[in-house]
mmCIF file of C-alpha atoms in Angstrom:
data_model
loop_
_atom_site.group_PDB
_atom_site.id
_atom_site.type_symbol
_atom_site.label_atom_id
_atom_site.label_comp_id
_atom_site.label_asym_id
_atom_site.label_seq_id
_atom_site.Cartn_x
_atom_site.Cartn_y
_atom_site.Cartn_z
ATOM 1 C CA UNK A 210 0.000 0.000 0.000
ATOM 2 C CA UNK A 211 2.758 2.422 0.902
ATOM 3 C CA UNK A 212 4.287 1.994 -2.540
ATOM 4 C CA UNK A 213 0.956 2.919 -4.119
ATOM 5 C CA UNK A 214 0.789 6.009 -1.943
ATOM 6 C CA UNK A 215 4.293 7.000 -2.843
ATOM 7 C CA UNK A 216 3.639 6.608 -6.555
ATOM 8 C CA UNK A 217 0.413 8.580 -6.229
ATOM 9 C CA UNK A 218 2.183 11.414 -4.431
ATOM 10 C CA UNK A 219 4.880 11.507 -7.109
ATOM 11 C CA UNK A 220 2.251 11.809 -9.842
ATOM 12 C CA UNK A 221 0.519 14.557 -7.875
ATOM 13 C CA UNK A 222 3.811 16.448 -7.591
ATOM 14 C CA UNK A 223 4.315 16.235 -11.367
ATOM 15 C CA UNK A 224 0.814 17.592 -11.984
ATOM 16 C CA UNK A 225 1.361 20.424 -9.490
ATOM 17 C CA UNK A 226 4.667 21.364 -11.107
ATOM 18 C CA UNK A 227 2.786 21.846 -14.370
ATOM 19 C CA UNK A 228 -0.340 23.524 -12.999
ATOM 20 C CA UNK A 229 1.203 25.962 -10.509
ATOM 21 C CA UNK A 230 3.238 27.949 -13.061
ATOM 22 C CA UNK A 231 0.113 28.265 -15.201
ATOM 23 C CA UNK A 232 -1.821 29.664 -12.263
ATOM 24 C CA UNK A 233 0.759 31.960 -10.718
ATOM 25 C CA UNK A 234 3.172 33.012 -13.442
ATOM 26 C CA UNK A 235 2.222 35.700 -15.890
ATOM 27 C CA UNK A 236 3.507 34.716 -19.286
ATOM 28 C CA UNK A 237 2.749 33.613 -22.786
ATOM 29 C CA UNK A 238 4.208 30.141 -22.270
ATOM 30 C CA UNK A 239 5.670 30.175 -25.723
ATOM 31 C CA UNK A 240 8.626 27.948 -26.529
ATOM 32 C CA UNK A 241 11.922 28.687 -24.823
ATOM 33 C CA UNK A 242 13.440 28.824 -28.296
ATOM 34 C CA UNK A 243 11.502 31.947 -29.266
ATOM 35 C CA UNK A 244 13.030 33.635 -26.246
ATOM 36 C CA UNK A 245 16.445 32.378 -27.372
ATOM 37 C CA UNK A 246 15.835 33.793 -30.818
ATOM 38 C CA UNK A 247 15.161 37.175 -29.230
ATOM 39 C CA UNK A 248 18.360 36.909 -27.193
ATOM 40 C CA UNK A 249 20.404 36.114 -30.302
ATOM 41 C CA UNK A 250 19.024 39.118 -32.168
ATOM 42 C CA UNK A 251 20.005 41.288 -29.181
ATOM 43 C CA UNK A 252 23.533 39.866 -28.916
ATOM 44 C CA UNK A 253 24.246 39.702 -32.631
ATOM 45 C CA UNK A 254 21.822 42.045 -34.394
ATOM 46 C CA UNK A 255 23.423 41.399 -37.765
ATOM 47 C CA UNK A 256 23.134 37.607 -37.556
ATOM 48 C CA UNK A 257 21.013 36.008 -40.241
ATOM 49 C CA UNK A 258 19.980 32.340 -39.976
ATOM 50 C CA UNK A 259 21.742 30.637 -42.887
ATOM 51 C CA UNK A 260 19.471 27.639 -43.213
ATOM 52 C CA UNK A 261 15.732 27.214 -43.132
ATOM 53 C CA UNK A 262 13.866 24.205 -41.776
ATOM 54 C CA UNK A 263 12.962 21.864 -44.611
ATOM 55 C CA UNK A 264 9.434 21.580 -43.374
ATOM 56 C CA UNK A 265 7.260 24.215 -41.774
ATOM 57 C CA UNK A 266 3.951 22.739 -40.799
ATOM 58 C CA UNK A 267 0.597 24.261 -40.042
ATOM 59 C CA UNK A 268 0.143 24.498 -36.281
ATOM 60 C CA UNK A 269 -2.602 21.908 -36.148
ATOM 61 C CA UNK A 270 -0.556 19.368 -38.071
ATOM 62 C CA UNK A 271 2.364 19.985 -35.799
ATOM 63 C CA UNK A 272 0.317 19.315 -32.700
ATOM 64 C CA UNK A 273 -0.961 16.149 -34.384
ATOM 65 C CA UNK A 274 2.612 14.995 -34.932
ATOM 66 C CA UNK A 275 3.528 15.740 -31.327
ATOM 67 C CA UNK A 276 0.530 13.724 -30.219
ATOM 68 C CA UNK A 277 1.579 10.940 -32.569
ATOM 69 C CA UNK A 278 5.083 11.009 -31.138
ATOM 70 C CA UNK A 279 3.747 10.688 -27.604
ATOM 71 C CA UNK A 280 1.303 7.982 -28.671
ATOM 72 C CA UNK A 281 3.977 5.841 -30.318
ATOM 73 C CA UNK A 282 6.181 6.142 -27.249
ATOM 74 C CA UNK A 283 3.362 5.424 -24.818
ATOM 75 C CA UNK A 284 2.274 2.424 -26.883
ATOM 76 C CA UNK A 285 5.731 0.896 -26.740
ATOM 77 C CA UNK A 286 6.027 1.515 -23.000
ATOM 78 C CA UNK A 287 2.610 -0.057 -22.389
ATOM 79 C CA UNK A 288 3.484 -3.050 -24.533
ATOM 80 C CA UNK A 289 6.768 -3.600 -22.707
ATOM 81 C CA UNK A 290 5.341 -3.338 -19.209
ATOM 82 C CA UNK A 291 2.434 -5.590 -20.166
ATOM 83 C CA UNK A 292 4.750 -8.158 -21.666
ATOM 84 C CA UNK A 293 6.949 -8.194 -18.574
ATOM 85 C CA UNK A 294 3.933 -8.535 -16.328
ATOM 86 C CA UNK A 295 2.554 -11.388 -18.395
ATOM 87 C CA UNK A 296 5.846 -13.203 -18.199
ATOM 88 C CA UNK A 297 5.955 -12.761 -14.465
ATOM 89 C CA UNK A 298 2.413 -14.080 -14.003
ATOM 90 C CA UNK A 299 3.208 -17.091 -16.122
ATOM 91 C CA UNK A 300 6.303 -17.761 -14.052
ATOM 92 C CA UNK A 301 4.255 -17.547 -10.850
ATOM 93 C CA UNK A 302 1.687 -20.037 -12.151
ATOM 94 C CA UNK A 303 4.458 -22.338 -13.189
ATOM 95 C CA UNK A 304 6.032 -22.118 -9.734
ATOM 96 C CA UNK A 305 2.703 -22.851 -8.026
ATOM 97 C CA UNK A 306 2.153 -25.976 -10.093
ATOM 98 C CA UNK A 307 5.476 -27.469 -9.134
ATOM 99 C CA UNK B 291 6.420 -10.186 -41.953
ATOM 100 C CA UNK B 292 8.569 -7.802 -39.966
ATOM 101 C CA UNK B 293 10.280 -6.505 -43.110
ATOM 102 C CA UNK B 294 6.898 -5.804 -44.646
ATOM 103 C CA UNK B 295 5.779 -3.901 -41.565
ATOM 104 C CA UNK B 296 8.938 -1.824 -41.524
ATOM 105 C CA UNK B 297 8.477 -1.126 -45.206
ATOM 106 C CA UNK B 298 4.953 0.136 -44.789
ATOM 107 C CA UNK B 299 6.000 2.289 -41.828
ATOM 108 C CA UNK B 300 8.785 3.806 -43.914
ATOM 109 C CA UNK B 301 6.312 4.424 -46.716
ATOM 110 C CA UNK B 302 3.977 6.266 -44.368
ATOM 111 C CA UNK B 303 6.810 8.428 -43.032
ATOM 112 C CA UNK B 304 8.015 9.172 -46.555
ATOM 113 C CA UNK B 305 4.497 10.042 -47.634
ATOM 114 C CA UNK B 306 4.069 12.411 -44.722
ATOM 115 C CA UNK B 307 7.431 14.014 -45.430
ATOM 116 C CA UNK B 308 6.615 14.699 -49.067
ATOM 117 C CA UNK B 309 3.185 15.985 -48.107
ATOM 118 C CA UNK B 310 4.669 18.444 -45.642
ATOM 119 C CA UNK B 311 7.427 19.521 -48.013
ATOM 120 C CA UNK B 312 4.767 20.670 -50.462
ATOM 121 C CA UNK B 313 2.651 22.231 -47.779
ATOM 122 C CA UNK B 314 2.147 25.792 -46.630
ATOM 123 C CA UNK B 315 4.680 27.014 -44.096
ATOM 124 C CA UNK B 316 3.367 27.721 -40.615
ATOM 125 C CA UNK B 317 5.142 28.699 -37.438
ATOM 126 C CA UNK B 318 7.350 26.365 -35.513
ATOM 127 C CA UNK B 319 8.796 26.519 -32.082
ATOM 128 C CA UNK B 320 11.361 24.367 -30.421
ATOM 129 C CA UNK B 321 13.445 24.090 -27.319
ATOM 130 C CA UNK B 322 16.637 23.048 -29.004
ATOM 131 C CA UNK B 323 18.853 25.313 -31.061
ATOM 132 C CA UNK B 324 16.783 26.297 -34.074
ATOM 133 C CA UNK B 325 17.705 25.487 -37.643
ATOM 134 C CA UNK B 326 20.292 27.906 -39.000
ATOM 135 C CA UNK B 327 20.817 29.664 -35.681
ATOM 136 C CA UNK B 328 24.334 28.393 -35.153
ATOM 137 C CA UNK B 329 27.119 29.856 -37.319
ATOM 138 C CA UNK B 330 28.326 27.274 -39.848
ATOM 139 C CA UNK B 331 31.720 26.815 -38.183
ATOM 140 C CA UNK B 332 30.197 25.972 -34.833
ATOM 141 C CA UNK B 333 27.553 23.758 -36.411
ATOM 142 C CA UNK B 334 30.309 21.721 -38.028
ATOM 143 C CA UNK B 335 32.361 21.670 -34.814
ATOM 144 C CA UNK B 336 29.499 20.121 -32.831
ATOM 145 C CA UNK B 337 28.752 17.636 -35.599
ATOM 146 C CA UNK B 338 32.354 16.488 -35.427
ATOM 147 C CA UNK B 339 32.207 16.322 -31.626
ATOM 148 C CA UNK B 340 29.048 14.230 -31.730
ATOM 149 C CA UNK B 341 29.874 11.695 -34.452
ATOM 150 C CA UNK B 342 32.449 9.632 -32.469
ATOM 151 C CA UNK B 343 29.933 9.132 -29.650
ATOM 152 C CA UNK B 344 27.296 8.057 -32.140
ATOM 153 C CA UNK B 345 29.663 5.542 -33.733
ATOM 154 C CA UNK B 346 30.726 4.107 -30.364
ATOM 155 C CA UNK B 347 27.089 3.955 -29.357
ATOM 156 C CA UNK B 348 26.206 1.952 -32.459
ATOM 157 C CA UNK B 349 29.033 -0.491 -31.788
ATOM 158 C CA UNK B 350 27.916 -0.863 -28.202
ATOM 159 C CA UNK B 351 24.278 -1.415 -29.123
ATOM 160 C CA UNK B 352 25.021 -4.102 -31.685
ATOM 161 C CA UNK B 353 27.297 -5.907 -29.247
ATOM 162 C CA UNK B 354 24.803 -5.675 -26.407
ATOM 163 C CA UNK B 355 21.865 -6.960 -28.397
ATOM 164 C CA UNK B 356 23.926 -9.770 -29.879
ATOM 165 C CA UNK B 357 24.981 -11.001 -26.454
ATOM 166 C CA UNK B 358 21.581 -10.428 -24.897
ATOM 167 C CA UNK B 359 18.628 -10.364 -27.308
ATOM 168 C CA UNK B 360 16.488 -9.777 -24.216
ATOM 169 C CA UNK B 361 17.859 -6.269 -24.026
ATOM 170 C CA UNK B 362 16.059 -5.216 -27.197
ATOM 171 C CA UNK B 363 12.921 -4.880 -25.124
ATOM 172 C CA UNK B 364 14.535 -2.446 -22.711
ATOM 173 C CA UNK B 365 16.188 -0.626 -25.579
ATOM 174 C CA UNK B 366 12.782 -0.024 -27.124
ATOM 175 C CA UNK B 367 11.522 1.099 -23.753
ATOM 176 C CA UNK B 368 14.330 3.616 -23.232
ATOM 177 C CA UNK B 369 13.798 5.015 -26.717
ATOM 178 C CA UNK B 370 10.050 5.180 -26.216
ATOM 179 C CA UNK B 371 10.427 7.028 -22.929
ATOM 180 C CA UNK B 372 12.544 9.688 -24.635
ATOM 181 C CA UNK B 373 9.979 9.830 -27.429
ATOM 182 C CA UNK B 374 7.102 10.469 -25.038
ATOM 183 C CA UNK B 375 8.816 12.961 -22.775
ATOM 184 C CA UNK B 376 10.272 15.082 -25.556
ATOM 185 C CA UNK B 377 6.791 15.403 -27.036
ATOM 186 C CA UNK B 378 5.440 16.962 -23.844
ATOM 187 C CA UNK B 379 5.889 20.709 -23.764
ATOM 188 C CA UNK B 380 5.375 21.695 -20.149
ATOM 189 C CA UNK B 381 4.783 25.220 -18.861
ATOM 190 C CA UNK B 382 7.440 26.389 -16.449
ATOM 191 C CA UNK B 383 8.142 29.042 -13.806
ATOM 192 C CA UNK B 384 9.734 31.459 -16.264
ATOM 193 C CA UNK B 385 6.481 31.853 -18.158
ATOM 194 C CA UNK B 386 7.693 29.896 -21.157
ATOM 195 C CA UNK B 387 7.455 26.214 -22.030
ATOM 196 C CA UNK B 388 10.009 23.519 -22.660
ATOM 197 C CA UNK B 389 10.111 19.751 -22.671
ATOM 198 C CA UNK B 390 11.933 17.097 -20.648
ATOM 199 C CA UNK B 391 14.395 14.783 -22.387
ATOM 200 C CA UNK B 392 13.826 11.332 -20.893
ATOM 201 C CA UNK B 393 17.413 10.278 -21.501
ATOM 202 C CA UNK B 394 18.274 9.582 -17.854
ATOM 203 C CA UNK B 395 16.389 6.268 -17.731
ATOM 204 C CA UNK B 396 18.216 4.786 -20.697
ATOM 205 C CA UNK B 397 21.551 6.074 -19.419
ATOM 206 C CA UNK B 398 21.053 4.239 -16.130
ATOM 207 C CA UNK B 399 19.636 1.047 -17.675
ATOM 208 C CA UNK B 400 21.872 0.677 -20.709
ATOM 209 C CA UNK B 401 24.756 3.076 -20.195
ATOM 210 C CA UNK B 402 25.062 6.563 -21.643
ATOM 211 C CA UNK B 403 26.577 5.546 -24.983
ATOM 212 C CA UNK B 404 23.467 3.710 -26.095
ATOM 213 C CA UNK B 405 21.477 6.889 -25.530
ATOM 214 C CA UNK B 406 23.678 8.741 -28.002
ATOM 215 C CA UNK B 407 21.979 6.651 -30.677
ATOM 216 C CA UNK B 408 18.434 6.620 -29.286
ATOM 217 C CA UNK B 409 18.428 10.312 -28.398
ATOM 218 C CA UNK B 410 19.679 11.422 -31.791
ATOM 219 C CA UNK B 411 17.040 9.316 -33.566
ATOM 220 C CA UNK B 412 14.384 11.255 -31.642
ATOM 221 C CA UNK B 413 16.078 14.547 -32.507
ATOM 222 C CA UNK B 414 16.241 13.587 -36.179
ATOM 223 C CA UNK B 415 12.523 12.791 -36.193
ATOM 224 C CA UNK B 416 11.757 16.180 -34.682
ATOM 225 C CA UNK B 417 14.116 18.049 -36.999
ATOM 226 C CA UNK B 418 12.689 16.436 -40.129
ATOM 227 C CA UNK B 419 8.998 16.448 -39.345
ATOM 228 C CA UNK B 420 8.415 19.080 -36.721
ATOM 229 C CA UNK B 421 10.858 21.839 -37.671
ATOM 230 C CA UNK B 422 11.910 21.387 -34.082
ATOM 231 C CA UNK B 423 15.649 21.857 -33.742
ATOM 232 C CA UNK B 424 17.219 21.396 -37.157
ATOM 233 C CA UNK B 425 19.577 19.478 -39.399
ATOM 234 C CA UNK B 426 22.412 22.017 -39.319
ATOM 235 C CA UNK B 427 22.116 22.218 -35.539
ATOM 236 C CA UNK B 428 21.488 18.489 -35.072
ATOM 237 C CA UNK B 429 25.126 17.896 -34.138
ATOM 238 C CA UNK B 430 24.976 20.512 -31.390
ATOM 239 C CA UNK B 431 21.548 19.406 -30.155
ATOM 240 C CA UNK B 432 22.516 15.731 -30.192
ATOM 241 C CA UNK B 433 25.709 16.546 -28.313
ATOM 242 C CA UNK B 434 23.723 18.249 -25.552
ATOM 243 C CA UNK B 435 20.717 15.921 -25.344
ATOM 244 C CA UNK B 436 22.101 12.559 -26.434
ATOM 245 C CA UNK B 437 25.698 12.767 -25.172
ATOM 246 C CA UNK B 438 26.231 15.331 -22.397
ATOM 247 C CA UNK B 439 22.880 14.734 -20.691
ATOM 248 C CA UNK B 440 23.096 10.925 -20.534
ATOM 249 C CA UNK B 441 26.726 10.995 -19.386
ATOM 250 C CA UNK B 442 25.865 13.473 -16.633
ATOM 251 C CA UNK B 443 22.921 11.306 -15.620
ATOM 252 C CA UNK B 444 25.042 8.165 -15.555
ATOM 253 C CA UNK B 445 27.715 9.896 -13.462
ATOM 254 C CA UNK B 446 25.062 11.181 -11.051
ATOM 255 C CA UNK B 447 23.603 7.677 -10.698
ATOM 256 C CA UNK B 448 27.003 6.152 -9.965
ATOM 257 C CA UNK B 449 27.855 8.871 -7.455
ATOM 258 C CA UNK B 450 24.595 8.653 -5.510
ATOM 259 C CA UNK B 451 24.781 4.841 -5.485
ATOM 260 C CA UNK B 452 28.283 5.021 -4.098
ATOM 261 C CA UNK B 453 27.361 7.515 -1.386
ATOM 262 C CA UNK B 454 23.955 6.226 -0.273
ATOM 263 C CA UNK B 455 23.211 3.072 -2.295
ATOM 264 C CA UNK B 456 19.575 4.194 -2.407
ATOM 265 C CA UNK B 457 18.510 3.238 -5.878
ATOM 266 C CA UNK B 458 15.410 5.391 -6.246
ATOM 267 C CA UNK B 459 17.230 8.514 -5.134
ATOM 268 C CA UNK B 460 19.986 7.673 -7.601
ATOM 269 C CA UNK B 461 17.532 7.193 -10.490
ATOM 270 C CA UNK B 462 15.761 10.457 -9.649
ATOM 271 C CA UNK B 463 19.048 12.368 -9.531
ATOM 272 C CA UNK B 464 20.227 10.787 -12.776
ATOM 273 C CA UNK B 465 17.075 11.770 -14.662
ATOM 274 C CA UNK B 466 16.994 15.298 -13.266
ATOM 275 C CA UNK B 467 20.693 15.839 -14.001
ATOM 276 C CA UNK B 468 20.436 14.460 -17.539
ATOM 277 C CA UNK B 469 17.616 16.902 -18.189
ATOM 278 C CA UNK B 470 19.281 19.936 -16.624
ATOM 279 C CA UNK B 471 22.747 19.371 -18.065
ATOM 280 C CA UNK B 472 21.246 19.064 -21.556
ATOM 281 C CA UNK B 473 20.012 22.630 -21.401
ATOM 282 C CA UNK B 474 23.072 23.987 -19.595
ATOM 283 C CA UNK B 475 25.134 22.637 -22.496
ATOM 284 C CA UNK B 476 22.684 24.206 -24.977
ATOM 285 C CA UNK B 477 23.213 27.533 -23.213
ATOM 286 C CA UNK B 478 26.998 27.121 -23.382
ATOM 287 C CA UNK B 479 26.820 26.255 -27.087
ATOM 288 C CA UNK B 480 24.851 29.408 -27.838
ATOM 289 C CA UNK B 481 26.991 31.573 -25.546
ATOM 290 C CA UNK B 482 30.288 30.684 -27.218
ATOM 291 C CA UNK B 483 28.727 31.143 -30.644
ATOM 292 C CA UNK B 484 27.232 34.523 -29.710
ATOM 293 C CA UNK B 485 29.468 36.264 -27.156
ATOM 294 C CA UNK B 486 28.054 39.590 -25.998
ATOM 295 C CA UNK B 487 29.786 42.755 -27.209
ATOM 296 C CA UNK B 488 30.360 43.846 -23.631
ATOM 297 C CA UNK B 489 31.012 41.058 -21.156
ATOM 298 C CA UNK B 490 31.676 38.356 -23.747
ATOM 299 C CA UNK B 491 30.752 34.719 -23.272
ATOM 300 C CA UNK B 492 29.781 34.998 -19.596
ATOM 301 C CA UNK B 493 27.163 37.640 -20.215
ATOM 302 C CA UNK B 494 25.730 35.600 -23.067
ATOM 303 C CA UNK B 495 25.766 32.451 -20.952
ATOM 304 C CA UNK B 496 23.831 34.214 -18.199
ATOM 305 C CA UNK B 497 21.316 35.323 -20.807
ATOM 306 C CA UNK B 498 20.805 31.960 -22.496
ATOM 307 C CA UNK B 499 21.036 30.136 -19.181
ATOM 308 C CA UNK B 500 18.185 32.186 -17.779
ATOM 309 C CA UNK B 501 16.122 31.239 -20.837
ATOM 310 C CA UNK B 502 16.902 27.522 -21.103
ATOM 311 C CA UNK B 503 18.328 26.259 -17.841
ATOM 312 C CA UNK B 504 16.068 28.103 -15.396
ATOM 313 C CA UNK B 505 12.980 27.109 -17.365
ATOM 314 C CA UNK B 506 14.210 23.548 -17.103
ATOM 315 C CA UNK B 507 14.539 23.313 -13.303
ATOM 316 C CA UNK B 508 10.921 22.350 -12.460
ATOM 317 C CA UNK B 509 10.837 20.143 -15.571
ATOM 318 C CA UNK B 510 13.943 18.333 -14.366
ATOM 319 C CA UNK B 511 12.165 17.581 -11.086
ATOM 320 C CA UNK B 512 9.098 16.344 -12.991
ATOM 321 C CA UNK B 513 11.266 14.190 -15.186
ATOM 322 C CA UNK B 514 13.032 12.705 -12.173
ATOM 323 C CA UNK B 515 9.704 11.774 -10.586
ATOM 324 C CA UNK B 516 8.290 10.272 -13.785
ATOM 325 C CA UNK B 517 11.436 8.230 -14.304
ATOM 326 C CA UNK B 518 11.246 6.847 -10.770
ATOM 327 C CA UNK B 519 7.588 5.947 -11.380
ATOM 328 C CA UNK B 520 8.488 3.936 -14.465
ATOM 329 C CA UNK B 521 11.473 2.438 -12.657
ATOM 330 C CA UNK B 522 9.210 1.210 -9.832
ATOM 331 C CA UNK B 523 6.844 -0.261 -12.366
ATOM 332 C CA UNK B 524 9.598 -2.078 -14.179
ATOM 333 C CA UNK B 525 11.136 -3.344 -10.980
ATOM 334 C CA UNK B 526 7.914 -4.868 -9.741
ATOM 335 C CA UNK B 527 7.399 -6.840 -12.952
ATOM 336 C CA UNK B 528 10.865 -7.551 -14.092
ATOM 337 C CA UNK B 529 13.555 -7.957 -11.461
ATOM 338 C CA UNK B 530 15.232 -10.344 -13.888
ATOM 339 C CA UNK B 531 15.794 -7.961 -16.772
ATOM 340 C CA UNK B 532 17.071 -5.190 -14.584
ATOM 341 C CA UNK B 533 19.577 -7.386 -12.817
ATOM 342 C CA UNK B 534 20.752 -8.557 -16.215
ATOM 343 C CA UNK B 535 21.503 -4.915 -16.951
ATOM 344 C CA UNK B 536 23.266 -4.471 -13.667
ATOM 345 C CA UNK B 537 25.735 -7.170 -14.661
ATOM 346 C CA UNK B 538 26.155 -5.435 -17.982
ATOM 347 C CA UNK B 539 26.943 -2.031 -16.607
ATOM 348 C CA UNK B 540 28.837 -3.204 -13.536
ATOM 349 C CA UNK B 541 31.907 -3.753 -15.637
ATOM 350 C CA UNK B 542 32.093 0.016 -15.787
ATOM 351 C CA UNK B 543 31.260 -0.117 -19.485
ATOM 352 C CA UNK B 544 29.692 3.012 -20.877
#
């Protein structure tokens, strides 16, 4: 039970770390890179990017791809944990029989 | 069967790529160094710095999976974890957003060198499809996220294990350090490429550090907690696999 509690508390902490800045920090929450771009133009006003991204996607498509990325990763993690659990259960059954 | 599946996956990716190439440009934002925003000399320098690690990582991975086919499962898991976490853009205390890296878990389980391959595959995916990071800056971004971060995480894990031998604390520290060091290195890379007119590299580093590294602090804590959660999960179902890894990495192999 204590392990469950501990895991629950850890998840809660992760959620709080995301929610609290949203509630208490005034900001646009844009990407940190946009801020970096601003800093570069301050430090080196004459600098011109010498290469453009090959693909520039519409915002919606981009968020779809990010979701896809997370989904693929989550799928693999779920598969792995499930597989390991199945193996363990099988092993336990096997041990009980003998 | 497997070949056919891989083929169809590749076809889908290729199809998407062509589709996006022909598509209307939109706006992109990223938390790595953006495409074209590193002077050519530095871009090349970081590519050259990164390539040896990638090569060694490939050698290590092939040897590991040959000796222990079982490890492929954990390899997929480590890659998947990085995939998920780097897709999550989390709001942070500085009022901007960034994402965790997820490289600490793989560094602890499989050694940091294997992450140099897995991490750069993720970065390549993002550079090609998401205009996130970039191809010219891939060397620099891979060096920070797939080399420096994992090595820092691995070192942190070893150190904490030596001092306290409390595994969960060690895993948490490793993940948080891998995350934080990634963005400290990013800040350094930008600072030496763009030294300030007055104050030079240090002033620039303070500037970029306050953008990247400070934003990353709460995310590093989140990443540490999430990694420990997954670690607990894995441990309860698979003491066998993890101890197999322990033997692997005990030899002090990277």
